[in-house]
Amino acid sequence: MTIHAKNFIAGEWVEAREMAPDLNPSNTDDVVGQFPRASAADAEKAIAAAKAAFPAWSRSSIQERHDILKKIGDEILARKDELGRLLSREEGKTLAEGIGETVRAGQIFLFFSGECLRLAGEKVPSVRPGVDVEITREPIGVVGLITPWNFPIAIPAWKIAPALAYGNCVVFKPADLVPATAHALSEIIVRAGLPAGVFNLVMGRGSVVGEAMLRSRDVVAVSFTGSVATGRKLAATCIESDPMKKVQLEMGGKNPFVVLDDADLKTAVECTVNAAFFSTGQRCTASSRVIVTGGIHDRFVDALTERMKSLVVDDALKPGTQIGPVVDQSQLDQNLSYLKIGRDEGATLKAGGELLNRATPGFYMAPALFTGVDNSMRIAREEIFGPVAAVIRVKDYDEALAVANDTSFGLSSGICTTSLKYASHFKRNADAGMVMVNLPTAGVDYHVPFGGRKGSSYGPREQGRYAQEFYTTVKTSYTLP
Ligand code: NAD
């Protein structure tokens, strides 16, 4: 079935003048649908509608917001198989991964339906006799939400749900590569009964729709997930704009996974395979640097190489597939160029990296493992965003920790060890927003904060209760009764 989609602006589905096809990366002959390429004027209309809707929505009852978010979450969960299939078809992660991500999106809406009822302020004593001091949280206004292609439903969910829960109006711009999932999610959101203008979907190019949001005086805050290069530019524009915009960035990673001599070998191998190669390595929390101490290094590399032989790379929708295709030609080109860079830098391509032919034309690539990597090499410093892992040999725990932290990123950091001493020390000293012990660096809960340090994140954390930092603003009121 081919979809012919529209944008949702000011409470109506609106045809766009320009359309673009959305292709299935497992089979480029399969056109998922035709999707709008909105103009700047479309984005401006959406922003104006959101602005007009804000006064009433910001004062809507928390029961109303709770009920709407619950309805959205319930429908996503009820239709998880169908939505997960659509997601896998357009993004290329496996069906199990697509359904898993969809379930997570449903759970996020349900979590924030509860958060609508839990938002609290503080009443504190004043230092001045007779004065009352209250600290309250208020919605911020029209928020622009800009999302990447690699989590087509979960990332929109973890921005849209808190934005609406805390009384803001939304202009949502999904990534160009995954409009079908964004459209399906938006249909569910629209059906849940939001007043016109509260939620707007504007599909189109970042350079057109995104830029229009950044230019607008009426967008007070922008939450962005994507690459460092885009995030950096976007933040600069938000700070320079008048009035300045609140900005939240979630960006790339070069996440280390440390394997110590005392690690359980099977756990170490499974965590690495999961975090480096599943979802085709296209996760910001993927383990792309595997830092291994000398005593276990050779056994680990042998076991991992052996395990990689059994990985099934094929059509994302085919039963039994463990790793789907790369998302598109340009990402595949980037992966292949880093394979060349790694070899030219002197690393050994120990396994994988070949292009694979399957029954349908798609972007299939065997997961690749480099050994003999030095942490100064480009393959150890730059985000590749594909199924490519680099093994770095170190002599002991201290060197492993130093190498793990020697990166301009700081999203997720993992260690595999049976030593409580090293696990505890690593949790305290890993310079990352999230730390995993005997677990893959990718794969997180939906009810707790998500985000990183250094070049990986900027601004308040997303998800869980911490989401209120971005989607509300604090007011301190003093009263002399
Ligand atoms: P990208 O930066 O190319 O695009 C992200 C979004 O920004 C897209 O919607 C795009 O259209 C938009 N955009 C592009 N130019 C813009 C502009 N000038 N103004 C406004 N918006 C603009 O990133 P991508 O390729 O879609 O996603 C991959 C990246 O996302 C990777 O670096 C990955 O690590 C990162 N990511 C981070 C997290 C996290 O939470 N830390 C999660 C997932 C992905």
Short mmCIF file of C-alpha atoms and ligand atoms in Angstrom, two decimals:
data_model
loop_
_atom_site.label_atom_id
_atom_site.label_comp_id
_atom_site.label_asym_id
_atom_site.label_seq_id
_atom_site.Cartn_x
_atom_site.Cartn_y
_atom_site.Cartn_z
CA MET A 1 0.00 0.00 0.00
CA THR A 2 1.34 3.44 -0.91
CA ILE A 3 0.53 6.37 1.34
CA HIS A 4 -0.24 9.85 0.00
CA ALA A 5 0.27 12.08 3.02
CA LYS A 6 -0.61 15.61 4.07
CA ASN A 7 0.69 17.93 6.72
CA PHE A 8 -1.46 18.75 9.73
CA ILE A 9 -1.62 22.49 10.25
CA ALA A 10 -4.06 24.56 12.33
CA GLY A 11 -6.39 21.62 12.89
CA GLU A 12 -6.56 20.48 9.25
CA TRP A 13 -4.84 18.05 6.94
CA VAL A 14 -3.23 20.22 4.27
CA GLU A 15 -1.91 19.18 0.84
CA ALA A 16 1.64 20.30 0.04
CA ARG A 17 2.65 21.68 -3.35
CA GLU A 18 5.77 19.54 -3.42
CA MET A 19 5.96 15.85 -2.58
CA ALA A 20 8.84 13.38 -2.18
CA PRO A 21 8.91 9.59 -2.20
CA ASP A 22 9.79 7.53 0.89
CA LEU A 23 11.69 4.33 -0.01
CA ASN A 24 12.04 1.04 1.82
CA PRO A 25 15.80 0.51 2.45
CA SER A 26 15.31 -3.28 2.40
CA ASN A 27 13.81 -3.01 -1.10
CA THR A 28 14.24 0.25 -2.95
CA ASP A 29 11.59 -0.85 -5.49
CA ASP A 30 9.06 -0.54 -2.68
CA VAL A 31 7.81 3.05 -2.37
CA VAL A 32 6.26 3.44 1.09
CA GLY A 33 4.49 6.62 0.05
CA GLN A 34 4.60 10.18 -1.15
CA PHE A 35 5.17 12.77 1.56
CA PRO A 36 4.98 16.55 1.71
CA ARG A 37 7.94 18.82 1.38
CA ALA A 38 6.46 21.78 3.20
CA SER A 39 7.36 25.38 2.41
CA ALA A 40 8.50 27.99 4.91
CA ALA A 41 5.01 29.52 4.59
CA ASP A 42 3.46 26.19 5.72
CA ALA A 43 5.73 26.21 8.76
CA GLU A 44 4.80 29.81 9.52
CA LYS A 45 1.08 28.93 9.38
CA ALA A 46 1.65 26.07 11.81
CA ILE A 47 3.56 28.33 14.18
CA ALA A 48 0.81 30.99 14.04
CA ALA A 49 -1.84 28.34 14.77
CA ALA A 50 0.17 27.01 17.69
CA LYS A 51 0.59 30.52 19.05
CA ALA A 52 -3.16 31.17 18.82
CA ALA A 53 -3.95 27.87 20.56
CA PHE A 54 -1.49 28.38 23.41
CA PRO A 55 -3.48 30.63 25.82
CA ALA A 56 -6.36 28.15 26.10
CA TRP A 57 -4.24 24.97 26.01
CA SER A 58 -1.81 26.26 28.63
CA ARG A 59 -4.78 26.67 30.97
CA SER A 60 -6.52 23.41 30.02
CA SER A 61 -7.28 21.02 32.85
CA ILE A 62 -4.70 18.44 33.74
CA GLN A 63 -7.47 15.83 33.56
CA GLU A 64 -8.09 16.73 29.91
CA ARG A 65 -4.40 16.47 29.09
CA HIS A 66 -4.09 13.21 30.98
CA ASP A 67 -7.03 11.70 29.11
CA ILE A 68 -5.73 12.77 25.69
CA LEU A 69 -2.21 11.44 26.29
CA LYS A 70 -3.61 8.19 27.67
CA LYS A 71 -5.78 7.77 24.58
CA ILE A 72 -2.73 8.28 22.35
CA GLY A 73 -0.64 5.80 24.34
CA ASP A 74 -3.42 3.21 24.35
CA GLU A 75 -3.91 3.41 20.58
CA ILE A 76 -0.17 3.12 19.88
CA LEU A 77 0.02 0.02 22.07
CA ALA A 78 -3.11 -1.51 20.54
CA ARG A 79 -1.67 -1.04 17.02
CA LYS A 80 1.96 -1.88 17.86
CA ASP A 81 2.33 -4.63 15.25
CA GLU A 82 1.02 -2.53 12.36
CA LEU A 83 2.95 0.62 13.38
CA GLY A 84 6.10 -1.40 14.08
CA ARG A 85 5.86 -2.96 10.62
CA LEU A 86 5.53 0.45 8.97
CA LEU A 87 8.52 1.72 10.94
CA SER A 88 10.67 -1.27 9.94
CA ARG A 89 9.59 -0.92 6.34
CA GLU A 90 10.70 2.69 6.06
CA GLU A 91 13.71 2.77 8.44
CA GLY A 92 15.13 -0.74 8.05
CA LYS A 93 15.39 -1.89 11.65
CA THR A 94 14.06 -5.41 12.17
CA LEU A 95 10.38 -6.03 12.81
CA ALA A 96 11.11 -6.98 16.44
CA GLU A 97 13.05 -3.73 16.87
CA GLY A 98 10.30 -1.74 15.13
CA ILE A 99 7.59 -3.21 17.36
CA GLY A 100 9.77 -2.77 20.45
CA GLU A 101 10.29 0.90 19.63
CA THR A 102 6.56 1.36 19.06
CA VAL A 103 5.73 -0.18 22.43
CA ARG A 104 8.19 2.19 24.01
CA ALA A 105 6.49 5.17 22.35
CA GLY A 106 3.11 4.01 23.73
CA GLN A 107 4.59 3.63 27.21
CA ILE A 108 6.07 7.12 27.01
CA PHE A 109 2.64 8.64 26.29
CA LEU A 110 1.14 6.68 29.18
CA PHE A 111 3.97 7.78 31.49
CA PHE A 112 3.42 11.44 30.62
CA SER A 113 -0.36 11.10 30.96
CA GLY A 114 0.42 10.38 34.63
CA GLU A 115 2.94 13.21 34.80
CA CYS A 116 0.17 15.68 33.87
CA LEU A 117 -1.32 14.97 37.29
CA ARG A 118 1.94 15.04 39.19
CA LEU A 119 3.45 18.42 38.24
CA ALA A 120 4.06 20.20 41.54
CA GLY A 121 5.44 23.47 42.82
CA GLU A 122 6.85 24.52 46.18
CA LYS A 123 5.76 26.81 48.94
CA VAL A 124 8.69 27.90 51.07
CA PRO A 125 9.18 30.30 53.99
CA SER A 126 10.42 33.78 53.11
CA VAL A 127 13.38 35.39 54.79
CA ARG A 128 11.06 38.38 55.25
CA PRO A 129 8.42 38.02 57.99
CA GLY A 130 4.84 37.75 56.75
CA VAL A 131 5.76 37.14 53.11
CA ASP A 132 4.72 33.97 51.27
CA VAL A 133 7.00 32.52 48.58
CA GLU A 134 5.69 30.14 45.92
CA ILE A 135 7.65 28.43 43.19
CA THR A 136 5.49 27.24 40.31
CA ARG A 137 6.09 25.75 36.88
CA GLU A 138 4.38 27.16 33.80
CA PRO A 139 4.23 26.00 30.18
CA ILE A 140 6.70 27.80 27.92
CA GLY A 141 4.69 28.35 24.71
CA VAL A 142 5.19 27.14 21.14
CA VAL A 143 7.91 24.51 20.94
CA GLY A 144 9.62 23.34 17.75
CA LEU A 145 10.46 19.64 17.80
CA ILE A 146 13.07 18.43 15.29
CA THR A 147 13.83 14.71 15.18
CA PRO A 148 16.29 12.32 13.44
CA TRP A 149 15.54 9.25 11.35
CA ASN A 150 16.92 6.49 13.53
CA PHE A 151 14.10 6.32 16.12
CA PRO A 152 11.11 7.37 14.02
CA ILE A 153 8.48 6.94 16.75
CA ALA A 154 10.25 6.86 20.13
CA ILE A 155 12.09 10.18 19.79
CA PRO A 156 9.02 12.09 18.53
CA ALA A 157 7.08 10.49 21.42
CA TRP A 158 9.58 11.56 24.06
CA LYS A 159 9.42 15.15 22.85
CA ILE A 160 5.71 15.48 21.94
CA ALA A 161 4.34 13.77 25.07
CA PRO A 162 6.02 16.03 27.67
CA ALA A 163 5.48 19.12 25.51
CA LEU A 164 1.70 18.51 25.51
CA ALA A 165 1.56 17.19 29.08
CA TYR A 166 2.96 20.44 30.48
CA GLY A 167 0.65 22.64 28.40
CA ASN A 168 2.75 23.66 25.38
CA CYS A 169 1.78 23.80 21.71
CA VAL A 170 3.82 21.81 19.22
CA VAL A 171 5.22 22.18 15.73
CA PHE A 172 6.74 18.80 14.88
CA LYS A 173 9.25 18.37 12.05
CA PRO A 174 10.32 14.76 11.55
CA ALA A 175 13.38 13.63 9.58
CA ASP A 176 12.99 13.42 5.79
CA LEU A 177 13.80 9.69 5.74
CA VAL A 178 10.99 8.58 8.06
CA PRO A 179 7.83 10.60 7.33
CA ALA A 180 5.48 7.60 7.26
CA THR A 181 5.89 6.76 10.93
CA ALA A 182 5.65 10.44 11.86
CA HIS A 183 2.44 10.69 9.84
CA ALA A 184 0.91 7.58 11.43
CA LEU A 185 1.80 8.85 14.91
CA SER A 186 0.32 12.25 14.09
CA GLU A 187 -2.96 10.68 12.93
CA ILE A 188 -3.26 9.05 16.35
CA ILE A 189 -2.41 12.29 18.17
CA VAL A 190 -4.92 14.26 16.09
CA ARG A 191 -7.71 11.72 16.72
CA ALA A 192 -7.24 11.96 20.48
CA GLY A 193 -9.13 15.26 20.62
CA LEU A 194 -6.60 18.09 20.91
CA PRO A 195 -7.97 21.58 20.13
CA ALA A 196 -6.94 22.94 16.69
CA GLY A 197 -3.43 24.39 16.60
CA VAL A 198 -2.13 22.59 19.68
CA PHE A 199 -0.31 19.99 17.59
CA ASN A 200 1.01 20.58 14.06
CA LEU A 201 2.92 18.22 11.79
CA VAL A 202 5.12 19.89 9.19
CA MET A 203 7.08 17.42 7.07
CA GLY A 204 9.83 18.92 4.98
CA ARG A 205 13.47 19.77 4.74
CA GLY A 206 15.47 20.91 7.73
CA SER A 207 16.86 23.78 5.72
CA VAL A 208 13.30 24.99 4.98
CA VAL A 209 10.95 23.95 7.80
CA GLY A 210 13.63 23.78 10.51
CA GLU A 211 15.06 27.14 9.51
CA ALA A 212 11.56 28.72 9.52
CA MET A 213 11.12 27.56 13.12
CA LEU A 214 14.48 28.98 14.11
CA ARG A 215 13.69 32.32 12.44
CA SER A 216 10.26 32.69 14.06
CA ARG A 217 9.91 35.00 17.07
CA ASP A 218 6.92 32.90 18.16
CA VAL A 219 8.79 29.63 18.67
CA VAL A 220 10.14 30.00 22.20
CA ALA A 221 12.00 26.72 22.46
CA VAL A 222 13.52 24.10 20.18
CA SER A 223 14.21 20.50 21.12
CA PHE A 224 16.50 18.85 18.60
CA THR A 225 17.92 15.35 18.21
CA GLY A 226 20.37 14.74 15.40
CA SER A 227 23.97 15.21 14.41
CA VAL A 228 26.49 17.41 16.17
CA ALA A 229 27.05 19.56 13.09
CA THR A 230 23.35 20.45 12.72
CA GLY A 231 22.86 20.80 16.48
CA ARG A 232 25.73 23.21 16.91
CA LYS A 233 24.47 25.48 14.11
CA LEU A 234 20.92 25.33 15.37
CA ALA A 235 21.91 26.21 18.95
CA ALA A 236 23.92 29.21 17.74
CA THR A 237 20.87 30.48 15.85
CA CYS A 238 18.63 29.96 18.91
CA ILE A 239 21.00 31.96 21.12
CA GLU A 240 21.42 34.74 18.57
CA SER A 241 17.69 35.09 17.88
CA ASP A 242 15.64 37.84 19.50
CA PRO A 243 14.15 36.83 21.87
CA MET A 244 16.64 34.05 22.63
CA LYS A 245 15.17 30.57 22.35
CA LYS A 246 15.47 27.85 24.94
CA VAL A 247 17.31 24.96 23.28
CA GLN A 248 17.83 21.29 24.02
CA LEU A 249 20.19 19.16 21.91
CA GLU A 250 20.70 15.40 21.87
CA MET A 251 23.46 14.51 19.44
CA GLY A 252 26.03 11.93 18.58
CA GLY A 253 28.12 9.43 20.48
CA LYS A 254 31.35 7.44 20.32
CA ASN A 255 30.38 5.20 23.16
CA PRO A 256 33.02 3.02 24.82
CA PHE A 257 32.40 -0.50 26.09
CA VAL A 258 35.18 -1.69 28.40
CA VAL A 259 35.88 -5.42 28.70
CA LEU A 260 38.09 -6.33 31.65
CA ASP A 261 40.11 -9.54 32.13
CA ASP A 262 37.64 -10.77 34.76
CA ALA A 263 34.56 -10.28 32.50
CA ASP A 264 32.20 -13.12 31.70
CA LEU A 265 33.18 -13.73 28.07
CA LYS A 266 29.68 -14.58 26.85
CA THR A 267 28.21 -11.43 28.44
CA ALA A 268 30.98 -9.32 26.91
CA VAL A 269 30.39 -10.74 23.43
CA GLU A 270 26.58 -10.49 23.59
CA CYS A 271 26.66 -6.90 24.91
CA THR A 272 29.05 -5.93 22.11
CA VAL A 273 27.03 -7.60 19.35
CA ASN A 274 23.83 -6.07 20.65
CA ALA A 275 25.09 -2.51 21.11
CA ALA A 276 27.50 -2.31 18.17
CA PHE A 277 25.52 -4.07 15.45
CA PHE A 278 21.82 -4.35 16.26
CA SER A 279 19.64 -1.63 14.73
CA THR A 280 22.42 -1.71 12.10
CA GLY A 281 24.65 0.27 14.48
CA GLN A 282 22.45 3.30 13.87
CA ARG A 283 21.95 4.28 17.49
CA CYS A 284 23.43 7.28 19.26
CA THR A 285 24.15 4.91 22.17
CA ALA A 286 25.85 2.25 19.99
CA SER A 287 29.17 0.85 21.25
CA SER A 288 31.63 1.87 18.58
CA ARG A 289 34.78 1.62 20.73
CA VAL A 290 35.36 -1.69 22.50
CA ILE A 291 38.23 -1.24 24.96
CA VAL A 292 39.67 -4.59 26.00
CA THR A 293 42.39 -5.45 28.54
CA GLY A 294 45.31 -7.64 27.47
CA GLY A 295 44.45 -10.82 29.42
CA ILE A 296 41.12 -11.36 27.65
CA HIS A 297 41.74 -9.51 24.37
CA ASP A 298 42.52 -12.43 22.05
CA ARG A 299 39.83 -14.73 23.49
CA PHE A 300 37.30 -11.92 23.24
CA VAL A 301 38.16 -11.04 19.63
CA ASP A 302 38.03 -14.73 18.60
CA ALA A 303 34.66 -15.29 20.30
CA LEU A 304 33.22 -12.07 18.87
CA THR A 305 34.43 -12.85 15.34
CA GLU A 306 32.91 -16.32 15.60
CA ARG A 307 29.62 -14.88 16.88
CA MET A 308 29.51 -12.36 14.02
CA LYS A 309 29.48 -15.22 11.49
CA SER A 310 26.03 -16.26 12.72
CA LEU A 311 24.43 -12.79 12.43
CA VAL A 312 21.65 -12.72 9.84
CA VAL A 313 21.62 -9.54 7.75
CA ASP A 314 18.56 -9.37 5.52
CA ASP A 315 15.24 -7.67 4.74
CA ALA A 316 14.04 -5.97 7.92
CA LEU A 317 10.58 -7.54 7.60
CA LYS A 318 11.77 -11.09 6.95
CA PRO A 319 11.38 -13.49 9.89
CA GLY A 320 14.77 -14.45 11.26
CA THR A 321 16.56 -11.24 10.25
CA GLN A 322 18.74 -9.94 13.07
CA ILE A 323 20.21 -6.92 11.33
CA GLY A 324 18.38 -4.91 8.71
CA PRO A 325 19.85 -2.75 5.95
CA VAL A 326 21.59 0.58 6.34
CA VAL A 327 19.04 3.39 6.11
CA ASP A 328 20.06 4.85 2.72
CA GLN A 329 22.79 5.18 0.14
CA SER A 330 24.49 8.17 1.72
CA GLN A 331 24.76 6.47 5.12
CA LEU A 332 26.10 3.34 3.39
CA ASP A 333 28.68 5.47 1.55
CA GLN A 334 29.70 7.00 4.88
CA ASN A 335 30.15 3.53 6.45
CA LEU A 336 32.24 2.33 3.51
CA SER A 337 34.37 5.47 3.54
CA TYR A 338 35.20 4.84 7.22
CA LEU A 339 36.21 1.26 6.40
CA LYS A 340 38.77 2.73 4.01
CA ILE A 341 39.84 5.39 6.52
CA GLY A 342 40.37 2.69 9.18
CA ARG A 343 42.49 0.54 6.89
CA ASP A 344 44.48 3.55 5.72
CA GLU A 345 45.13 4.50 9.35
CA GLY A 346 46.64 1.05 9.96
CA ALA A 347 43.81 -0.75 11.76
CA THR A 348 43.02 -4.36 10.81
CA LEU A 349 39.60 -5.11 9.37
CA LYS A 350 39.22 -8.40 11.23
CA ALA A 351 35.70 -9.27 10.06
CA GLY A 352 32.81 -8.08 7.91
CA GLY A 353 32.34 -4.84 6.02
CA GLU A 354 31.29 -6.46 2.73
CA LEU A 355 28.31 -5.32 0.72
CA LEU A 356 25.73 -8.11 0.63
CA ASN A 357 23.30 -9.14 -2.09
CA ARG A 358 19.84 -10.18 -0.98
CA ALA A 359 16.61 -11.08 -2.80
CA THR A 360 15.63 -7.40 -3.09
CA PRO A 361 17.72 -4.31 -3.88
CA GLY A 362 18.66 -2.75 -0.53
CA PHE A 363 21.55 -1.24 1.41
CA TYR A 364 22.93 -4.44 2.93
CA MET A 365 26.27 -4.49 4.69
CA ALA A 366 27.97 -7.10 6.89
CA PRO A 367 28.79 -5.73 10.37
CA ALA A 368 32.47 -4.81 10.54
CA LEU A 369 35.06 -5.27 13.27
CA PHE A 370 38.37 -3.44 13.39
CA THR A 371 41.19 -4.58 15.68
CA GLY A 372 44.55 -2.96 16.38
CA VAL A 373 42.84 0.40 16.76
CA ASP A 374 44.48 3.32 18.50
CA ASN A 375 42.16 5.78 20.22
CA SER A 376 43.66 8.65 18.21
CA MET A 377 42.48 7.17 14.89
CA ARG A 378 39.52 8.77 13.16
CA ILE A 379 37.54 5.52 13.39
CA ALA A 380 37.87 5.82 17.18
CA ARG A 381 37.05 9.53 17.37
CA GLU A 382 34.32 10.25 14.81
CA GLU A 383 30.77 8.92 14.85
CA ILE A 384 30.30 6.54 11.90
CA PHE A 385 26.67 5.67 12.70
CA GLY A 386 26.83 2.25 11.11
CA PRO A 387 27.57 -1.36 12.14
CA VAL A 388 31.29 -0.75 12.61
CA ALA A 389 33.11 -1.44 15.90
CA ALA A 390 36.74 -0.71 16.77
CA VAL A 391 38.61 -2.85 19.31
CA ILE A 392 41.24 -0.95 21.30
CA ARG A 393 43.68 -3.02 23.36
CA VAL A 394 44.76 -1.62 26.75
CA LYS A 395 46.94 -2.98 29.54
CA ASP A 396 44.71 -2.51 32.59
CA TYR A 397 41.59 -0.92 34.09
CA ASP A 398 43.18 2.49 34.61
CA GLU A 399 44.16 2.76 30.96
CA ALA A 400 40.73 1.45 29.91
CA LEU A 401 38.99 4.20 31.91
CA ALA A 402 41.31 6.88 30.54
CA VAL A 403 40.69 5.75 26.94
CA ALA A 404 36.93 5.46 27.54
CA ASN A 405 36.82 9.09 28.70
CA ASP A 406 39.20 10.35 25.99
CA THR A 407 36.50 11.41 23.52
CA SER A 408 34.65 14.56 22.65
CA PHE A 409 31.36 12.72 23.27
CA GLY A 410 29.78 11.53 26.53
CA LEU A 411 26.46 9.81 25.98
CA SER A 412 26.67 6.20 27.19
CA SER A 413 29.62 4.29 28.64
CA GLY A 414 29.70 0.60 29.52
CA ILE A 415 31.86 -1.90 31.36
CA CYS A 416 31.86 -5.68 31.53
CA THR A 417 33.40 -6.99 34.73
CA THR A 418 32.69 -9.31 37.66
CA SER A 419 34.53 -6.98 40.02
CA LEU A 420 32.41 -4.79 42.27
CA LYS A 421 35.43 -2.57 42.84
CA TYR A 422 35.91 -1.78 39.14
CA ALA A 423 32.18 -1.54 38.44
CA SER A 424 31.71 0.99 41.25
CA HIS A 425 34.78 3.00 40.27
CA PHE A 426 33.65 3.08 36.62
CA LYS A 427 30.14 4.24 37.54
CA ARG A 428 31.64 7.15 39.49
CA ASN A 429 34.33 8.10 36.98
CA ALA A 430 32.90 7.45 33.50
CA ASP A 431 32.44 10.87 31.91
CA ALA A 432 29.05 10.10 30.36
CA GLY A 433 25.38 10.79 30.98
CA MET A 434 24.53 7.09 31.17
CA VAL A 435 26.63 4.19 32.51
CA MET A 436 25.98 0.50 31.97
CA VAL A 437 27.50 -2.37 33.95
CA ASN A 438 27.31 -5.79 32.26
CA LEU A 439 24.67 -4.38 29.94
CA PRO A 440 24.86 -3.05 26.36
CA THR A 441 25.53 0.70 26.04
CA ALA A 442 22.31 0.93 24.01
CA GLY A 443 18.89 0.13 25.48
CA VAL A 444 17.43 2.36 28.17
CA ASP A 445 14.27 2.69 30.26
CA TYR A 446 11.58 5.18 29.32
CA HIS A 447 10.83 6.59 32.78
CA VAL A 448 14.26 7.96 33.70
CA PRO A 449 16.42 10.75 32.26
CA PHE A 450 18.21 10.24 28.98
CA GLY A 451 21.13 12.32 27.77
CA GLY A 452 24.84 12.87 27.82
CA ARG A 453 27.74 15.18 28.45
CA LYS A 454 30.33 17.03 26.38
CA GLY A 455 29.55 16.97 22.63
CA SER A 456 26.62 14.55 23.02
CA SER A 457 24.04 16.78 24.70
CA TYR A 458 23.29 20.36 25.52
CA GLY A 459 20.61 21.73 27.82
CA PRO A 460 18.29 19.92 30.22
CA ARG A 461 17.79 16.15 30.09
CA GLU A 462 14.98 14.48 28.18
CA GLN A 463 12.55 11.87 29.49
CA GLY A 464 11.22 10.87 32.86
CA ARG A 465 10.36 13.55 35.41
CA TYR A 466 13.43 15.50 34.28
CA ALA A 467 11.65 16.43 31.02
CA GLN A 468 9.82 19.17 32.93
CA GLU A 469 13.05 21.20 33.11
CA PHE A 470 12.83 21.91 29.41
CA TYR A 471 9.07 21.97 28.85
CA THR A 472 8.21 24.26 31.77
CA THR A 473 9.57 27.52 33.09
CA VAL A 474 9.84 28.35 36.77
CA LYS A 475 8.14 31.33 38.38
CA THR A 476 8.87 32.57 41.91
CA SER A 477 5.99 34.60 43.41
CA TYR A 478 6.17 36.70 46.58
CA THR A 479 2.96 37.69 48.39
CA LEU A 480 2.36 39.89 51.39
CA PRO A 481 -1.15 38.81 52.41
P1 NAD B 1 20.62 15.42 11.20
O1 NAD B 1 21.34 16.36 12.09
O2 NAD B 1 21.03 15.32 9.80
O3 NAD B 1 19.06 15.77 11.18
C1 NAD B 1 18.29 15.82 12.36
C2 NAD B 1 17.06 16.68 12.09
O4 NAD B 1 17.47 18.03 11.88
C3 NAD B 1 16.28 16.28 10.84
O5 NAD B 1 14.89 16.39 11.08
C4 NAD B 1 16.74 17.32 9.82
O6 NAD B 1 15.81 17.53 8.79
C5 NAD B 1 16.88 18.54 10.71
N1 NAD B 1 17.71 19.61 10.15
C6 NAD B 1 18.71 19.50 9.25
N2 NAD B 1 19.21 20.72 8.96
C7 NAD B 1 18.54 21.61 9.71
C8 NAD B 1 18.59 23.01 9.86
N3 NAD B 1 19.47 23.76 9.20
N4 NAD B 1 17.75 23.61 10.72
C9 NAD B 1 16.86 22.88 11.44
N5 NAD B 1 16.75 21.55 11.31
C10 NAD B 1 17.58 20.91 10.47
O7 NAD B 1 20.68 13.99 11.94
P2 NAD B 1 20.15 12.57 11.38
O8 NAD B 1 21.08 12.13 10.33
O9 NAD B 1 18.69 12.63 11.10
O10 NAD B 1 20.32 11.66 12.68
C11 NAD B 1 21.49 10.99 13.01
C12 NAD B 1 22.19 11.69 14.16
O11 NAD B 1 21.31 11.80 15.27
C13 NAD B 1 23.40 10.95 14.68
O12 NAD B 1 24.46 11.84 14.89
C14 NAD B 1 22.92 10.37 16.00
O13 NAD B 1 23.94 10.12 16.93
C15 NAD B 1 21.99 11.43 16.46
N6 NAD B 1 21.05 10.91 17.44
C16 NAD B 1 21.20 11.29 18.76
C17 NAD B 1 20.34 10.81 19.73
C18 NAD B 1 20.47 11.25 21.14
O14 NAD B 1 19.47 11.23 21.85
N7 NAD B 1 21.65 11.67 21.61
C19 NAD B 1 19.33 9.91 19.38
C20 NAD B 1 19.22 9.52 18.04
C21 NAD B 1 20.08 10.04 17.09
#
